[in-house]
């Protein structure tokens, strides 16, 4: 059973470009969470999605950030017009149910030049 | 507002001895706690969890203790091994909520051979 997959593992963007981060949950998991880790900090919750629904986006910046988890395909975290402060590691986690243990992917390291 | 705190950024222990990692929380609504281990350039790996109805949970070399009155939990690793060297994150959630995890800042454990 493959674990949570994220791609790309590393992403370099210039200021103003768009970044698209992908997450494929573990097989059988329909709950996806996105977290961000800034340098020297812990992980911070961004958004929680189920198939085709955003359940909790209380940790998402109000502008430039969006997330989706379509019926088919991976979950996408999209950052428009990236700025240097967006440079961080972005982790996706999945679980079979809302209160079950979350299993994390390897992360996408975004660097904005 | 740091609801979950790991006040020791780092800990160094000799191989074979006990490692004790500490975590404090402020939100009395938290009722489920987890410990994750993270190697550089990888995602967090689930280690062990505890529900607030318990005060101890043990899994092999890992034991988590919960003191609800003090809002404090600790992870004991015994005996410590060099392969345990990693960053350890404490996380908490409110059951019945959206399942989002609130993480501490992490403690870097170094186990010396």
mmCIF file with all atom_site columns, C-alpha atoms in Angstrom:
data_model
loop_
_atom_site.group_PDB
_atom_site.id
_atom_site.type_symbol
_atom_site.label_atom_id
_atom_site.label_alt_id
_atom_site.label_comp_id
_atom_site.label_asym_id
_atom_site.label_entity_id
_atom_site.label_seq_id
_atom_site.pdbx_PDB_ins_code
_atom_site.Cartn_x
_atom_site.Cartn_y
_atom_site.Cartn_z
_atom_site.occupancy
_atom_site.B_iso_or_equiv
_atom_site.pdbx_formal_charge
_atom_site.auth_seq_id
_atom_site.auth_comp_id
_atom_site.auth_asym_id
_atom_site.auth_atom_id
_atom_site.pdbx_PDB_model_num
ATOM 1   C CA . UNK A 1 1   ? 0.000   0.000  0.000   1.00 0.00 ? 1   UNK A CA 1
ATOM 2   C CA . UNK A 1 2   ? 1.745   3.112  -1.234  1.00 0.00 ? 2   UNK A CA 1
ATOM 3   C CA . UNK A 1 3   ? 1.978   5.992  1.168   1.00 0.00 ? 3   UNK A CA 1
ATOM 4   C CA . UNK A 1 4   ? 0.943   9.580  0.617   1.00 0.00 ? 4   UNK A CA 1
ATOM 5   C CA . UNK A 1 5   ? 2.578   10.900 -2.517  1.00 0.00 ? 5   UNK A CA 1
ATOM 6   C CA . UNK A 1 6   ? 3.450   14.494 -3.201  1.00 0.00 ? 6   UNK A CA 1
ATOM 7   C CA . UNK A 1 7   ? 4.935   16.089 -6.257  1.00 0.00 ? 7   UNK A CA 1
ATOM 8   C CA . UNK A 1 8   ? 7.007   17.835 -7.092  1.00 0.00 ? 8   UNK A CA 1
ATOM 9   C CA . UNK A 1 9   ? 9.404   17.294 -4.193  1.00 0.00 ? 9   UNK A CA 1
ATOM 10  C CA . UNK A 1 10  ? 11.136  20.564 -4.945  1.00 0.00 ? 10  UNK A CA 1
ATOM 11  C CA . UNK A 1 11  ? 9.734   23.581 -6.747  1.00 0.00 ? 11  UNK A CA 1
ATOM 12  C CA . UNK A 1 12  ? 11.485  26.835 -7.610  1.00 0.00 ? 12  UNK A CA 1
ATOM 13  C CA . UNK A 1 13  ? 9.430   29.829 -8.683  1.00 0.00 ? 13  UNK A CA 1
ATOM 14  C CA . UNK A 1 14  ? 10.131  33.481 -9.284  1.00 0.00 ? 14  UNK A CA 1
ATOM 15  C CA . UNK A 1 15  ? 8.062   36.130 -7.569  1.00 0.00 ? 15  UNK A CA 1
ATOM 16  C CA . UNK A 1 16  ? 4.714   36.560 -9.289  1.00 0.00 ? 16  UNK A CA 1
ATOM 17  C CA . UNK A 1 17  ? 4.556   33.060 -10.757 1.00 0.00 ? 17  UNK A CA 1
ATOM 18  C CA . UNK A 1 18  ? 2.087   30.365 -9.812  1.00 0.00 ? 18  UNK A CA 1
ATOM 19  C CA . UNK A 1 19  ? 2.900   27.252 -7.798  1.00 0.00 ? 19  UNK A CA 1
ATOM 20  C CA . UNK A 1 20  ? 0.828   24.060 -8.017  1.00 0.00 ? 20  UNK A CA 1
ATOM 21  C CA . UNK A 1 21  ? 1.465   21.351 -5.454  1.00 0.00 ? 21  UNK A CA 1
ATOM 22  C CA . UNK A 1 22  ? -0.084  17.906 -5.816  1.00 0.00 ? 22  UNK A CA 1
ATOM 23  C CA . UNK A 1 23  ? -1.003  15.304 -3.244  1.00 0.00 ? 23  UNK A CA 1
ATOM 24  C CA . UNK A 1 24  ? -2.265  11.773 -3.777  1.00 0.00 ? 24  UNK A CA 1
ATOM 25  C CA . UNK A 1 25  ? -3.604  10.307 -0.525  1.00 0.00 ? 25  UNK A CA 1
ATOM 26  C CA . UNK A 1 26  ? -3.073  6.763  0.609   1.00 0.00 ? 26  UNK A CA 1
ATOM 27  C CA . UNK A 1 27  ? -5.370  4.215  -1.007  1.00 0.00 ? 27  UNK A CA 1
ATOM 28  C CA . UNK A 1 28  ? -8.694  4.163  0.791   1.00 0.00 ? 28  UNK A CA 1
ATOM 29  C CA . UNK A 1 29  ? -8.198  7.595  2.351   1.00 0.00 ? 29  UNK A CA 1
ATOM 30  C CA . UNK A 1 30  ? -10.722 10.256 1.455   1.00 0.00 ? 30  UNK A CA 1
ATOM 31  C CA . UNK A 1 31  ? -9.615  12.960 3.898   1.00 0.00 ? 31  UNK A CA 1
ATOM 32  C CA . UNK A 1 32  ? -6.743  15.254 2.961   1.00 0.00 ? 32  UNK A CA 1
ATOM 33  C CA . UNK A 1 33  ? -5.000  17.906 5.038   1.00 0.00 ? 33  UNK A CA 1
ATOM 34  C CA . UNK A 1 34  ? -2.413  20.483 3.978   1.00 0.00 ? 34  UNK A CA 1
ATOM 35  C CA . UNK A 1 35  ? 0.165   21.890 6.385   1.00 0.00 ? 35  UNK A CA 1
ATOM 36  C CA . UNK A 1 36  ? 2.954   24.400 5.925   1.00 0.00 ? 36  UNK A CA 1
ATOM 37  C CA . UNK A 1 37  ? 6.277   24.439 7.750   1.00 0.00 ? 37  UNK A CA 1
ATOM 38  C CA . UNK A 1 38  ? 8.243   27.641 7.711   1.00 0.00 ? 38  UNK A CA 1
ATOM 39  C CA . UNK A 1 39  ? 11.962  27.467 8.561   1.00 0.00 ? 39  UNK A CA 1
ATOM 40  C CA . UNK A 1 40  ? 12.620  26.747 12.254  1.00 0.00 ? 40  UNK A CA 1
ATOM 41  C CA . UNK A 1 41  ? 8.920   26.353 13.004  1.00 0.00 ? 41  UNK A CA 1
ATOM 42  C CA . UNK A 1 42  ? 6.403   23.574 13.499  1.00 0.00 ? 42  UNK A CA 1
ATOM 43  C CA . UNK A 1 43  ? 3.782   22.563 11.001  1.00 0.00 ? 43  UNK A CA 1
ATOM 44  C CA . UNK A 1 44  ? 0.794   24.877 10.652  1.00 0.00 ? 44  UNK A CA 1
ATOM 45  C CA . UNK A 1 45  ? -2.601  23.648 9.479   1.00 0.00 ? 45  UNK A CA 1
ATOM 46  C CA . UNK A 1 46  ? -3.854  25.204 6.269   1.00 0.00 ? 46  UNK A CA 1
ATOM 47  C CA . UNK A 1 47  ? -6.868  23.338 4.919   1.00 0.00 ? 47  UNK A CA 1
ATOM 48  C CA . UNK A 1 48  ? -8.866  20.117 5.279   1.00 0.00 ? 48  UNK A CA 1
ATOM 49  C CA . UNK A 1 49  ? -10.681 18.612 2.308   1.00 0.00 ? 49  UNK A CA 1
ATOM 50  C CA . UNK A 1 50  ? -12.805 15.636 1.474   1.00 0.00 ? 50  UNK A CA 1
ATOM 51  C CA . UNK A 1 51  ? -13.634 14.618 -2.060  1.00 0.00 ? 51  UNK A CA 1
ATOM 52  C CA . UNK A 1 52  ? -15.015 17.699 -3.837  1.00 0.00 ? 52  UNK A CA 1
ATOM 53  C CA . UNK A 1 53  ? -15.505 19.563 -0.555  1.00 0.00 ? 53  UNK A CA 1
ATOM 54  C CA . UNK A 1 54  ? -13.488 22.018 1.507   1.00 0.00 ? 54  UNK A CA 1
ATOM 55  C CA . UNK A 1 55  ? -14.322 21.245 5.139   1.00 0.00 ? 55  UNK A CA 1
ATOM 56  C CA . UNK A 1 56  ? -12.039 23.637 7.012   1.00 0.00 ? 56  UNK A CA 1
ATOM 57  C CA . UNK A 1 57  ? -9.877  26.338 5.437   1.00 0.00 ? 57  UNK A CA 1
ATOM 58  C CA . UNK A 1 58  ? -9.318  28.337 8.601   1.00 0.00 ? 58  UNK A CA 1
ATOM 59  C CA . UNK A 1 59  ? -5.528  28.165 8.175   1.00 0.00 ? 59  UNK A CA 1
ATOM 60  C CA . UNK A 1 60  ? -5.423  29.321 4.574   1.00 0.00 ? 60  UNK A CA 1
ATOM 61  C CA . UNK A 1 61  ? -4.317  32.859 3.749   1.00 0.00 ? 61  UNK A CA 1
ATOM 62  C CA . UNK A 1 62  ? -7.315  34.745 2.399   1.00 0.00 ? 62  UNK A CA 1
ATOM 63  C CA . UNK A 1 63  ? -5.622  35.736 -0.826  1.00 0.00 ? 63  UNK A CA 1
ATOM 64  C CA . UNK A 1 64  ? -3.591  33.914 -3.468  1.00 0.00 ? 64  UNK A CA 1
ATOM 65  C CA . UNK A 1 65  ? -4.047  30.451 -1.907  1.00 0.00 ? 65  UNK A CA 1
ATOM 66  C CA . UNK A 1 66  ? -6.624  27.879 -2.960  1.00 0.00 ? 66  UNK A CA 1
ATOM 67  C CA . UNK A 1 67  ? -7.079  24.148 -2.619  1.00 0.00 ? 67  UNK A CA 1
ATOM 68  C CA . UNK A 1 68  ? -9.184  21.486 -4.234  1.00 0.00 ? 68  UNK A CA 1
ATOM 69  C CA . UNK A 1 69  ? -9.703  17.740 -4.051  1.00 0.00 ? 69  UNK A CA 1
ATOM 70  C CA . UNK A 1 70  ? -11.629 16.702 -7.156  1.00 0.00 ? 70  UNK A CA 1
ATOM 71  C CA . UNK A 1 71  ? -13.632 13.546 -7.567  1.00 0.00 ? 71  UNK A CA 1
ATOM 72  C CA . UNK A 1 72  ? -10.861 12.125 -9.716  1.00 0.00 ? 72  UNK A CA 1
ATOM 73  C CA . UNK A 1 73  ? -7.188  12.869 -9.321  1.00 0.00 ? 73  UNK A CA 1
ATOM 74  C CA . UNK A 1 74  ? -4.955  14.342 -6.650  1.00 0.00 ? 74  UNK A CA 1
ATOM 75  C CA . UNK A 1 75  ? -5.566  17.204 -4.282  1.00 0.00 ? 75  UNK A CA 1
ATOM 76  C CA . UNK A 1 76  ? -4.038  20.465 -5.514  1.00 0.00 ? 76  UNK A CA 1
ATOM 77  C CA . UNK A 1 77  ? -2.731  23.358 -3.449  1.00 0.00 ? 77  UNK A CA 1
ATOM 78  C CA . UNK A 1 78  ? -2.395  26.400 -5.660  1.00 0.00 ? 78  UNK A CA 1
ATOM 79  C CA . UNK A 1 79  ? -0.489  29.550 -4.806  1.00 0.00 ? 79  UNK A CA 1
ATOM 80  C CA . UNK A 1 80  ? -0.892  32.444 -7.189  1.00 0.00 ? 80  UNK A CA 1
ATOM 81  C CA . UNK A 1 81  ? 1.582   35.318 -7.548  1.00 0.00 ? 81  UNK A CA 1
ATOM 82  C CA . UNK A 1 82  ? 4.067   33.766 -5.150  1.00 0.00 ? 82  UNK A CA 1
ATOM 83  C CA . UNK A 1 83  ? 6.159   35.956 -2.862  1.00 0.00 ? 83  UNK A CA 1
ATOM 84  C CA . UNK A 1 84  ? 9.386   35.158 -1.020  1.00 0.00 ? 84  UNK A CA 1
ATOM 85  C CA . UNK A 1 85  ? 7.468   34.607 2.204   1.00 0.00 ? 85  UNK A CA 1
ATOM 86  C CA . UNK A 1 86  ? 5.729   31.616 0.590   1.00 0.00 ? 86  UNK A CA 1
ATOM 87  C CA . UNK A 1 87  ? 9.035   29.721 0.628   1.00 0.00 ? 87  UNK A CA 1
ATOM 88  C CA . UNK A 1 88  ? 8.393   26.772 2.917   1.00 0.00 ? 88  UNK A CA 1
ATOM 89  C CA . UNK A 1 89  ? 7.838   23.041 3.039   1.00 0.00 ? 89  UNK A CA 1
ATOM 90  C CA . UNK A 1 90  ? 4.263   22.081 2.260   1.00 0.00 ? 90  UNK A CA 1
ATOM 91  C CA . UNK A 1 91  ? 3.068   18.759 3.633   1.00 0.00 ? 91  UNK A CA 1
ATOM 92  C CA . UNK A 1 92  ? -0.019  16.825 2.748   1.00 0.00 ? 92  UNK A CA 1
ATOM 93  C CA . UNK A 1 93  ? -1.554  14.239 5.074   1.00 0.00 ? 93  UNK A CA 1
ATOM 94  C CA . UNK A 1 94  ? -4.402  11.814 4.607   1.00 0.00 ? 94  UNK A CA 1
ATOM 95  C CA . UNK A 1 95  ? -6.620  9.713  6.831   1.00 0.00 ? 95  UNK A CA 1
ATOM 96  C CA . UNK A 1 96  ? -9.402  7.192  6.267   1.00 0.00 ? 96  UNK A CA 1
ATOM 97  C CA . UNK A 1 97  ? -11.748 9.136  8.484   1.00 0.00 ? 97  UNK A CA 1
ATOM 98  C CA . UNK A 1 98  ? -11.861 12.532 10.151  1.00 0.00 ? 98  UNK A CA 1
ATOM 99  C CA . UNK A 1 99  ? -10.672 11.383 13.569  1.00 0.00 ? 99  UNK A CA 1
ATOM 100 C CA . UNK A 1 100 ? -8.186  8.785  12.405  1.00 0.00 ? 100 UNK A CA 1
ATOM 101 C CA . UNK A 1 101 ? -4.415  9.175  12.519  1.00 0.00 ? 101 UNK A CA 1
ATOM 102 C CA . UNK A 1 102 ? -3.052  11.331 9.706   1.00 0.00 ? 102 UNK A CA 1
ATOM 103 C CA . UNK A 1 103 ? -0.231  9.980  7.566   1.00 0.00 ? 103 UNK A CA 1
ATOM 104 C CA . UNK A 1 104 ? 2.070   12.478 5.925   1.00 0.00 ? 104 UNK A CA 1
ATOM 105 C CA . UNK A 1 105 ? 3.666   12.684 2.532   1.00 0.00 ? 105 UNK A CA 1
ATOM 106 C CA . UNK A 1 106 ? 7.334   13.633 1.977   1.00 0.00 ? 106 UNK A CA 1
ATOM 107 C CA . UNK A 1 107 ? 6.464   17.273 1.335   1.00 0.00 ? 107 UNK A CA 1
ATOM 108 C CA . UNK A 1 108 ? 7.090   19.802 -1.413  1.00 0.00 ? 108 UNK A CA 1
ATOM 109 C CA . UNK A 1 109 ? 9.817   22.318 -0.757  1.00 0.00 ? 109 UNK A CA 1
ATOM 110 C CA . UNK A 1 110 ? 8.924   25.585 -2.435  1.00 0.00 ? 110 UNK A CA 1
ATOM 111 C CA . UNK A 1 111 ? 11.601  28.171 -2.999  1.00 0.00 ? 111 UNK A CA 1
ATOM 112 C CA . UNK A 1 112 ? 10.602  31.581 -4.305  1.00 0.00 ? 112 UNK A CA 1
ATOM 113 C CA . UNK A 1 113 ? 13.425  33.578 -5.804  1.00 0.00 ? 113 UNK A CA 1
ATOM 114 C CA . UNK B 2 1   ? -0.945  32.138 20.181  1.00 0.00 ? 1   UNK B CA 1
ATOM 115 C CA . UNK B 2 2   ? 1.031   28.922 20.605  1.00 0.00 ? 2   UNK B CA 1
ATOM 116 C CA . UNK B 2 3   ? -1.436  26.359 21.909  1.00 0.00 ? 3   UNK B CA 1
ATOM 117 C CA . UNK B 2 4   ? 1.079   23.517 21.864  1.00 0.00 ? 4   UNK B CA 1
ATOM 118 C CA . UNK B 2 5   ? 4.575   24.210 23.115  1.00 0.00 ? 5   UNK B CA 1
ATOM 119 C CA . UNK B 2 6   ? 7.765   22.237 23.083  1.00 0.00 ? 6   UNK B CA 1
ATOM 120 C CA . UNK B 2 7   ? 10.073  24.384 25.136  1.00 0.00 ? 7   UNK B CA 1
ATOM 121 C CA . UNK B 2 8   ? 13.255  22.418 24.539  1.00 0.00 ? 8   UNK B CA 1
ATOM 122 C CA . UNK B 2 9   ? 14.548  22.989 21.012  1.00 0.00 ? 9   UNK B CA 1
ATOM 123 C CA . UNK B 2 10  ? 17.105  20.214 21.370  1.00 0.00 ? 10  UNK B CA 1
ATOM 124 C CA . UNK B 2 11  ? 18.074  17.245 23.503  1.00 0.00 ? 11  UNK B CA 1
ATOM 125 C CA . UNK B 2 12  ? 21.218  15.122 23.500  1.00 0.00 ? 12  UNK B CA 1
ATOM 126 C CA . UNK B 2 13  ? 21.239  11.636 25.019  1.00 0.00 ? 13  UNK B CA 1
ATOM 127 C CA . UNK B 2 14  ? 23.708  8.773  25.176  1.00 0.00 ? 14  UNK B CA 1
ATOM 128 C CA . UNK B 2 15  ? 22.806  5.570  23.374  1.00 0.00 ? 15  UNK B CA 1
ATOM 129 C CA . UNK B 2 16  ? 21.030  3.125  25.678  1.00 0.00 ? 16  UNK B CA 1
ATOM 130 C CA . UNK B 2 17  ? 19.781  5.817  28.044  1.00 0.00 ? 17  UNK B CA 1
ATOM 131 C CA . UNK B 2 18  ? 16.281  7.219  28.292  1.00 0.00 ? 18  UNK B CA 1
ATOM 132 C CA . UNK B 2 19  ? 15.135  10.163 26.162  1.00 0.00 ? 19  UNK B CA 1
ATOM 133 C CA . UNK B 2 20  ? 12.336  12.302 27.579  1.00 0.00 ? 20  UNK B CA 1
ATOM 134 C CA . UNK B 2 21  ? 10.661  14.822 25.312  1.00 0.00 ? 21  UNK B CA 1
ATOM 135 C CA . UNK B 2 22  ? 8.172   17.234 26.788  1.00 0.00 ? 22  UNK B CA 1
ATOM 136 C CA . UNK B 2 23  ? 5.127   19.060 25.495  1.00 0.00 ? 23  UNK B CA 1
ATOM 137 C CA . UNK B 2 24  ? 2.738   21.534 27.119  1.00 0.00 ? 24  UNK B CA 1
ATOM 138 C CA . UNK B 2 25  ? -0.615  22.715 25.874  1.00 0.00 ? 25  UNK B CA 1
ATOM 139 C CA . UNK B 2 26  ? -2.999  25.488 26.802  1.00 0.00 ? 26  UNK B CA 1
ATOM 140 C CA . UNK B 2 27  ? -6.301  24.500 25.192  1.00 0.00 ? 27  UNK B CA 1
ATOM 141 C CA . UNK B 2 28  ? -8.314  22.361 27.628  1.00 0.00 ? 28  UNK B CA 1
ATOM 142 C CA . UNK B 2 29  ? -10.511 21.242 24.716  1.00 0.00 ? 29  UNK B CA 1
ATOM 143 C CA . UNK B 2 30  ? -7.702  19.109 23.262  1.00 0.00 ? 30  UNK B CA 1
ATOM 144 C CA . UNK B 2 31  ? -8.540  15.484 23.872  1.00 0.00 ? 31  UNK B CA 1
ATOM 145 C CA . UNK B 2 32  ? -6.230  13.558 21.570  1.00 0.00 ? 32  UNK B CA 1
ATOM 146 C CA . UNK B 2 33  ? -2.468  13.862 21.329  1.00 0.00 ? 33  UNK B CA 1
ATOM 147 C CA . UNK B 2 34  ? 0.052   12.455 18.901  1.00 0.00 ? 34  UNK B CA 1
ATOM 148 C CA . UNK B 2 35  ? 3.812   12.309 18.533  1.00 0.00 ? 35  UNK B CA 1
ATOM 149 C CA . UNK B 2 36  ? 5.468   12.424 15.138  1.00 0.00 ? 36  UNK B CA 1
ATOM 150 C CA . UNK B 2 37  ? 9.094   11.890 14.226  1.00 0.00 ? 37  UNK B CA 1
ATOM 151 C CA . UNK B 2 38  ? 10.677  13.707 11.315  1.00 0.00 ? 38  UNK B CA 1
ATOM 152 C CA . UNK B 2 39  ? 13.941  13.179 9.485   1.00 0.00 ? 39  UNK B CA 1
ATOM 153 C CA . UNK B 2 40  ? 15.388  15.964 7.312   1.00 0.00 ? 40  UNK B CA 1
ATOM 154 C CA . UNK B 2 41  ? 13.787  16.240 3.861   1.00 0.00 ? 41  UNK B CA 1
ATOM 155 C CA . UNK B 2 42  ? 11.053  13.754 4.798   1.00 0.00 ? 42  UNK B CA 1
ATOM 156 C CA . UNK B 2 43  ? 7.504   14.044 6.035   1.00 0.00 ? 43  UNK B CA 1
ATOM 157 C CA . UNK B 2 44  ? 6.527   13.449 9.668   1.00 0.00 ? 44  UNK B CA 1
ATOM 158 C CA . UNK B 2 45  ? 6.055   9.800  10.628  1.00 0.00 ? 45  UNK B CA 1
ATOM 159 C CA . UNK B 2 46  ? 3.414   8.866  13.183  1.00 0.00 ? 46  UNK B CA 1
ATOM 160 C CA . UNK B 2 47  ? 4.865   7.335  16.344  1.00 0.00 ? 47  UNK B CA 1
ATOM 161 C CA . UNK B 2 48  ? 2.308   7.033  19.092  1.00 0.00 ? 48  UNK B CA 1
ATOM 162 C CA . UNK B 2 49  ? -0.870  8.681  20.330  1.00 0.00 ? 49  UNK B CA 1
ATOM 163 C CA . UNK B 2 50  ? -2.922  8.984  23.481  1.00 0.00 ? 50  UNK B CA 1
ATOM 164 C CA . UNK B 2 51  ? -6.508  9.846  24.221  1.00 0.00 ? 51  UNK B CA 1
ATOM 165 C CA . UNK B 2 52  ? -7.350  12.150 27.112  1.00 0.00 ? 52  UNK B CA 1
ATOM 166 C CA . UNK B 2 53  ? -9.210  9.335  28.852  1.00 0.00 ? 53  UNK B CA 1
ATOM 167 C CA . UNK B 2 54  ? -5.856  7.637  29.429  1.00 0.00 ? 54  UNK B CA 1
ATOM 168 C CA . UNK B 2 55  ? -2.729  8.740  31.221  1.00 0.00 ? 55  UNK B CA 1
ATOM 169 C CA . UNK B 2 56  ? -0.294  6.342  29.588  1.00 0.00 ? 56  UNK B CA 1
ATOM 170 C CA . UNK B 2 57  ? 0.152   4.519  26.310  1.00 0.00 ? 57  UNK B CA 1
ATOM 171 C CA . UNK B 2 58  ? 3.033   2.237  25.485  1.00 0.00 ? 58  UNK B CA 1
ATOM 172 C CA . UNK B 2 59  ? 4.308   0.834  22.207  1.00 0.00 ? 59  UNK B CA 1
ATOM 173 C CA . UNK B 2 60  ? 7.624   -0.975 22.320  1.00 0.00 ? 60  UNK B CA 1
ATOM 174 C CA . UNK B 2 61  ? 10.375  1.448  23.278  1.00 0.00 ? 61  UNK B CA 1
ATOM 175 C CA . UNK B 2 62  ? 7.993   4.411  23.166  1.00 0.00 ? 62  UNK B CA 1
ATOM 176 C CA . UNK B 2 63  ? 5.712   5.482  26.011  1.00 0.00 ? 63  UNK B CA 1
ATOM 177 C CA . UNK B 2 64  ? 3.600   8.606  26.143  1.00 0.00 ? 64  UNK B CA 1
ATOM 178 C CA . UNK B 2 65  ? 2.389   10.017 29.459  1.00 0.00 ? 65  UNK B CA 1
ATOM 179 C CA . UNK B 2 66  ? -0.441  12.520 29.801  1.00 0.00 ? 66  UNK B CA 1
ATOM 180 C CA . UNK B 2 67  ? -1.023  14.741 32.832  1.00 0.00 ? 67  UNK B CA 1
ATOM 181 C CA . UNK B 2 68  ? -4.289  16.518 32.130  1.00 0.00 ? 68  UNK B CA 1
ATOM 182 C CA . UNK B 2 69  ? -4.279  18.646 35.267  1.00 0.00 ? 69  UNK B CA 1
ATOM 183 C CA . UNK B 2 70  ? -0.883  20.057 34.316  1.00 0.00 ? 70  UNK B CA 1
ATOM 184 C CA . UNK B 2 71  ? -1.723  20.121 30.583  1.00 0.00 ? 71  UNK B CA 1
ATOM 185 C CA . UNK B 2 72  ? 1.513   18.303 29.978  1.00 0.00 ? 72  UNK B CA 1
ATOM 186 C CA . UNK B 2 73  ? 2.565   15.246 28.045  1.00 0.00 ? 73  UNK B CA 1
ATOM 187 C CA . UNK B 2 74  ? 5.873   13.539 27.551  1.00 0.00 ? 74  UNK B CA 1
ATOM 188 C CA . UNK B 2 75  ? 7.376   10.947 25.248  1.00 0.00 ? 75  UNK B CA 1
ATOM 189 C CA . UNK B 2 76  ? 9.822   8.465  26.732  1.00 0.00 ? 76  UNK B CA 1
ATOM 190 C CA . UNK B 2 77  ? 12.149  6.475  24.514  1.00 0.00 ? 77  UNK B CA 1
ATOM 191 C CA . UNK B 2 78  ? 14.044  3.692  26.202  1.00 0.00 ? 78  UNK B CA 1
ATOM 192 C CA . UNK B 2 79  ? 16.576  2.511  25.349  1.00 0.00 ? 79  UNK B CA 1
ATOM 193 C CA . UNK B 2 80  ? 17.518  5.316  22.966  1.00 0.00 ? 80  UNK B CA 1
ATOM 194 C CA . UNK B 2 81  ? 19.228  4.352  19.723  1.00 0.00 ? 81  UNK B CA 1
ATOM 195 C CA . UNK B 2 82  ? 21.251  6.446  17.253  1.00 0.00 ? 82  UNK B CA 1
ATOM 196 C CA . UNK B 2 83  ? 18.503  5.889  14.666  1.00 0.00 ? 83  UNK B CA 1
ATOM 197 C CA . UNK B 2 84  ? 16.119  7.774  16.947  1.00 0.00 ? 84  UNK B CA 1
ATOM 198 C CA . UNK B 2 85  ? 17.998  10.991 16.154  1.00 0.00 ? 85  UNK B CA 1
ATOM 199 C CA . UNK B 2 86  ? 15.391  13.200 14.501  1.00 0.00 ? 86  UNK B CA 1
ATOM 200 C CA . UNK B 2 87  ? 12.989  16.071 15.170  1.00 0.00 ? 87  UNK B CA 1
ATOM 201 C CA . UNK B 2 88  ? 10.032  15.078 17.340  1.00 0.00 ? 88  UNK B CA 1
ATOM 202 C CA . UNK B 2 89  ? 6.748   16.952 17.082  1.00 0.00 ? 89  UNK B CA 1
ATOM 203 C CA . UNK B 2 90  ? 3.936   16.888 19.573  1.00 0.00 ? 90  UNK B CA 1
ATOM 204 C CA . UNK B 2 91  ? 0.465   17.486 18.087  1.00 0.00 ? 91  UNK B CA 1
ATOM 205 C CA . UNK B 2 92  ? -3.016  17.866 19.528  1.00 0.00 ? 92  UNK B CA 1
ATOM 206 C CA . UNK B 2 93  ? -6.558  17.940 18.266  1.00 0.00 ? 93  UNK B CA 1
ATOM 207 C CA . UNK B 2 94  ? -10.092 18.427 19.437  1.00 0.00 ? 94  UNK B CA 1
ATOM 208 C CA . UNK B 2 95  ? -12.226 15.347 18.773  1.00 0.00 ? 95  UNK B CA 1
ATOM 209 C CA . UNK B 2 96  ? -15.434 16.163 16.998  1.00 0.00 ? 96  UNK B CA 1
ATOM 210 C CA . UNK B 2 97  ? -13.758 19.104 15.373  1.00 0.00 ? 97  UNK B CA 1
ATOM 211 C CA . UNK B 2 98  ? -12.403 19.014 11.844  1.00 0.00 ? 98  UNK B CA 1
ATOM 212 C CA . UNK B 2 99  ? -9.437  16.851 12.789  1.00 0.00 ? 99  UNK B CA 1
ATOM 213 C CA . UNK B 2 100 ? -6.850  19.543 12.180  1.00 0.00 ? 100 UNK B CA 1
ATOM 214 C CA . UNK B 2 101 ? -3.681  18.971 14.140  1.00 0.00 ? 101 UNK B CA 1
ATOM 215 C CA . UNK B 2 102 ? -2.036  21.716 16.165  1.00 0.00 ? 102 UNK B CA 1
ATOM 216 C CA . UNK B 2 103 ? 1.728   21.136 16.274  1.00 0.00 ? 103 UNK B CA 1
ATOM 217 C CA . UNK B 2 104 ? 4.443   22.181 18.665  1.00 0.00 ? 104 UNK B CA 1
ATOM 218 C CA . UNK B 2 105 ? 7.665   23.669 17.366  1.00 0.00 ? 105 UNK B CA 1
ATOM 219 C CA . UNK B 2 106 ? 9.562   20.414 17.600  1.00 0.00 ? 106 UNK B CA 1
ATOM 220 C CA . UNK B 2 107 ? 12.502  19.086 19.620  1.00 0.00 ? 107 UNK B CA 1
ATOM 221 C CA . UNK B 2 108 ? 15.643  17.859 17.906  1.00 0.00 ? 108 UNK B CA 1
ATOM 222 C CA . UNK B 2 109 ? 16.880  14.679 19.553  1.00 0.00 ? 109 UNK B CA 1
ATOM 223 C CA . UNK B 2 110 ? 20.451  13.549 19.108  1.00 0.00 ? 110 UNK B CA 1
ATOM 224 C CA . UNK B 2 111 ? 21.373  10.105 20.376  1.00 0.00 ? 111 UNK B CA 1
ATOM 225 C CA . UNK B 2 112 ? 25.125  9.695  20.647  1.00 0.00 ? 112 UNK B CA 1
ATOM 226 C CA . UNK B 2 113 ? 26.707  6.274  20.106  1.00 0.00 ? 113 UNK B CA 1
#
